[in-house]
XYZ file of C-alpha atoms in Angstrom:
279
model
C -38.089 -26.631 40.807
C -40.974 -28.277 42.541
C -44.192 -26.358 42.750
C -45.601 -24.470 45.681
C -48.187 -23.170 43.236
C -51.334 -25.151 42.691
C -51.941 -25.181 38.924
C -50.234 -24.228 35.631
C -51.296 -20.719 34.677
C -51.926 -21.826 31.063
C -53.174 -25.456 30.998
C -54.520 -25.364 34.586
C -53.112 -28.804 35.324
C -51.852 -29.427 38.810
C -48.171 -28.593 39.434
C -47.877 -30.674 42.576
C -44.657 -32.711 42.443
C -43.766 -31.291 39.009
C -41.119 -28.847 37.744
C -42.357 -25.496 36.657
C -41.122 -22.087 35.475
C -42.092 -18.649 36.687
C -42.858 -15.723 34.432
C -44.261 -12.467 35.796
C -45.096 -14.294 39.035
C -47.177 -16.857 37.173
C -46.227 -20.531 37.231
C -46.173 -22.682 34.106
C -45.553 -26.353 33.608
C -42.422 -26.954 31.554
C -44.245 -27.986 28.314
C -46.473 -24.899 28.452
C -43.612 -22.561 29.255
C -41.515 -23.930 26.392
C -44.354 -23.679 23.891
C -45.238 -20.153 24.948
C -41.934 -18.475 25.742
C -38.932 -20.520 24.579
C -36.739 -18.632 22.084
C -36.025 -20.352 18.770
C -32.337 -21.157 18.189
C -30.744 -19.232 15.310
C -28.793 -22.324 14.264
C -31.131 -25.320 14.568
C -34.428 -23.374 14.689
C -35.620 -25.532 17.593
C -36.919 -23.933 20.811
C -34.392 -23.372 23.569
C -36.183 -25.144 26.405
C -36.175 -23.816 29.928
C -33.807 -26.521 31.118
C -31.229 -25.534 28.433
C -28.800 -22.615 28.521
C -29.956 -19.771 26.294
C -27.049 -17.745 24.795
C -28.128 -14.354 23.436
C -26.371 -11.808 21.207
C -28.020 -8.666 19.821
C -31.538 -10.008 20.242
C -30.802 -13.447 18.803
C -30.574 -16.735 20.701
C -28.654 -20.010 20.461
C -28.445 -23.340 22.242
C -25.088 -23.605 23.966
C -24.088 -26.384 21.569
C -25.204 -24.362 18.524
C -23.191 -21.240 19.404
C -20.348 -21.973 16.985
C -18.184 -20.303 14.314
C -20.022 -20.406 10.977
C -16.789 -21.261 9.137
C -14.765 -23.670 11.303
C -17.611 -24.801 13.647
C -15.560 -24.286 16.795
C -17.546 -23.356 19.881
C -17.735 -19.645 20.649
C -18.881 -20.109 24.244
C -16.828 -17.775 26.469
C -14.497 -16.992 23.540
C -14.027 -13.765 21.561
C -15.891 -13.642 18.273
C -16.966 -11.194 15.583
C -20.090 -10.790 13.496
C -20.207 -10.104 9.761
C -23.537 -9.793 7.954
C -25.220 -11.453 10.999
C -22.859 -14.457 10.745
C -20.746 -15.282 13.799
C -17.067 -16.058 13.294
C -14.171 -16.803 15.624
C -11.444 -14.153 15.522
C -9.115 -16.368 13.460
C -11.687 -17.004 10.728
C -12.803 -13.374 10.741
C -9.198 -12.239 10.293
C -8.560 -14.687 7.455
C -11.763 -13.665 5.698
C -12.093 -9.930 6.260
C -9.082 -8.365 7.967
C -6.576 -6.251 6.061
C -3.306 -7.750 4.881
C -0.086 -5.883 5.621
C 1.352 -4.360 2.427
C 4.879 -5.228 3.576
C 4.692 -8.757 5.028
C 1.317 -9.789 3.523
C 0.213 -11.227 6.867
C -3.161 -10.512 8.445
C -3.531 -7.437 10.607
C -5.470 -8.872 13.542
C -8.582 -7.067 14.792
C -7.750 -4.752 17.667
C -4.093 -4.368 16.698
C -2.830 -0.984 15.560
C -2.408 -0.533 11.832
C -1.080 2.265 9.640
C -2.842 3.475 6.500
C -0.803 4.969 3.655
C -1.727 5.469 -0.015
C -4.689 3.105 0.265
C -2.694 0.245 1.812
C -2.532 -1.071 5.375
C 0.591 -1.875 7.354
C 1.461 -3.435 10.697
C 2.876 -0.660 12.852
C 6.094 -2.685 13.158
C 6.340 -3.025 9.354
C 5.807 0.661 8.606
C 9.464 1.675 8.938
C 12.115 3.526 6.962
C 13.666 1.194 4.394
C 17.151 2.501 5.214
C 17.389 3.139 8.979
C 14.487 0.774 9.938
C 13.090 3.311 12.396
C 9.254 3.491 12.746
C 7.724 6.105 10.474
C 4.468 6.522 12.397
C 3.061 9.900 11.362
C 6.447 11.408 10.412
C 6.950 12.971 6.963
C 8.141 10.377 4.486
C 9.082 9.962 0.825
C 8.326 6.905 -1.326
C 10.688 5.603 -4.000
C 10.240 2.332 -5.923
C 7.437 1.304 -3.506
C 9.753 1.686 -0.510
C 9.254 4.297 2.213
C 12.028 6.460 3.624
C 12.183 9.045 6.360
C 13.153 12.436 4.937
C 16.751 12.468 6.327
C 17.515 9.012 4.903
C 15.966 9.823 1.523
C 18.006 13.002 1.274
C 21.148 11.119 2.247
C 20.598 8.340 -0.278
C 18.845 9.906 -3.252
C 18.412 13.674 -3.155
C 20.433 15.999 -5.377
C 22.536 18.675 -3.733
C 22.861 22.107 -5.256
C 26.254 22.694 -6.913
C 26.319 26.227 -5.496
C 25.015 26.023 -1.904
C 25.418 22.226 -1.408
C 21.938 21.989 0.166
C 19.286 19.451 -0.846
C 17.093 20.250 -3.847
C 13.610 19.212 -2.723
C 11.705 20.305 -5.847
C 12.306 21.839 -9.250
C 15.852 22.938 -9.831
C 18.072 23.509 -12.867
C 20.596 21.153 -14.460
C 23.645 22.684 -16.111
C 26.825 20.931 -17.190
C 25.472 17.725 -15.548
C 25.273 19.511 -12.196
C 22.067 20.275 -10.263
C 21.318 23.791 -8.998
C 18.513 25.439 -7.066
C 16.695 27.773 -9.423
C 17.468 30.656 -7.079
C 21.168 29.638 -6.922
C 21.638 29.490 -10.683
C 22.714 33.122 -11.036
C 25.320 35.194 -12.844
C 28.667 34.873 -11.077
C 29.037 38.671 -11.112
C 25.682 40.484 -10.858
C 23.707 37.552 -9.310
C 20.834 37.847 -11.783
C 18.842 34.584 -12.026
C 19.714 32.820 -15.274
C 17.176 29.974 -15.388
C 14.996 31.796 -17.940
C 17.573 33.743 -19.964
C 20.640 33.240 -22.127
C 23.994 32.931 -20.430
C 27.660 32.102 -21.101
C 29.875 29.871 -18.951
C 33.492 30.291 -17.983
C 35.484 28.146 -15.540
C 32.309 26.143 -14.681
C 30.347 29.255 -13.646
C 27.570 30.956 -15.601
C 27.489 34.637 -16.512
C 24.790 36.815 -17.950
C 25.690 38.117 -21.421
C 26.361 41.646 -20.186
C 28.711 40.590 -17.380
C 30.541 38.089 -19.535
C 31.096 40.705 -22.235
C 32.263 43.229 -19.675
C 34.508 41.087 -17.519
C 35.361 37.852 -19.297
C 35.108 38.143 -23.060
C 38.115 38.602 -25.316
C 38.324 42.037 -26.972
C 38.632 42.360 -30.715
C 42.024 43.879 -31.630
C 40.335 45.934 -34.348
C 37.027 47.252 -32.964
C 37.827 46.709 -29.248
C 34.369 45.204 -28.690
C 33.888 41.877 -26.815
C 34.114 38.635 -28.718
C 31.493 36.227 -27.376
C 30.597 32.742 -28.410
C 26.891 33.536 -27.986
C 24.995 32.436 -31.054
C 27.948 30.445 -32.394
C 30.106 33.513 -33.258
C 33.593 32.743 -34.655
C 36.821 34.603 -34.086
C 40.409 34.529 -35.316
C 43.375 34.380 -32.954
C 46.984 35.260 -33.722
C 49.848 35.845 -31.290
C 47.600 36.407 -28.266
C 45.338 38.779 -30.190
C 41.801 38.050 -31.354
C 39.535 39.530 -34.034
C 35.929 39.183 -35.012
C 35.872 37.376 -38.352
C 34.354 40.456 -39.971
C 37.089 42.644 -38.387
C 40.015 40.552 -39.595
C 40.994 42.718 -42.552
C 43.971 44.604 -43.923
C 44.708 47.701 -41.871
C 45.457 49.667 -45.067
C 43.034 48.548 -47.784
C 40.452 46.813 -45.552
C 40.305 43.648 -47.674
C 39.281 40.603 -45.671
C 42.199 38.435 -44.646
C 40.126 35.446 -43.623
C 41.742 32.422 -45.240
C 44.415 34.629 -46.861
C 48.125 35.124 -46.262
C 48.936 38.260 -44.324
C 51.857 40.193 -42.855
C 52.233 42.070 -39.586
C 53.820 45.425 -39.031
C 53.866 46.478 -35.385
C 50.138 46.238 -34.387
C 48.847 46.275 -37.956
C 47.934 43.302 -40.095
C 48.328 43.750 -43.830
C 47.430 41.859 -46.927
C 50.345 40.524 -48.933
C 50.044 43.308 -51.516
C 49.999 46.188 -48.960
C 52.677 44.600 -46.847
C 55.018 44.269 -49.801
C 54.537 47.805 -51.120
């Protein structure tokens, strides 16, 4: 602007017919103003003269032509940018350099876009979906298998074991018997319903029984002593014409000699050694 003031406030030279700058109501010739008050440019370190545009960001200043991305050198004037360690970058360079990569598609998650965090990895919201039904997982409960995420219903449908007794999903623990999975609380004696997961049991017709119930309701009875014959502990028995004996009970009804591995005769309900049977 041309001066209506008389002299430069600093060098006292006449301002008549000359451009000048005002600061705190004092007039300065352009050289004096630049030397006293011009901000140094962060890029070129030269003063930003009063006839140049001064671009400021967080207390720092740039010439308009120096306000550029530190990586690709594109102008940042009137464009979005980001700062990292006091270095200015355009959004594209900032994303390539510092933004998270999506665990699923390995593409950059752009600043300002919504991302999901799970087990230390980042995901685009659109990539964080159930592997089976492809529905967004968001903050829903999920289960991971082989680095793939599943919503709970899909995981149960595809992978979970179902209890042999109640047919419901086994979510944790459980007992395996005869290649079939059971809830611990469902693996009980077929008669008295006592839990069998921590005790000995005997099976019959694919169902488990506690020793007492099996002996009472299921076990064969020895024809001699009338006590149950159980296979618990590897016990052996002898069977003949729909009757069974403990090995130690299979003896001659008259002389009590063991008939195991010997020829024998029958007389009504008795079994006899060859000698007693022939007498």
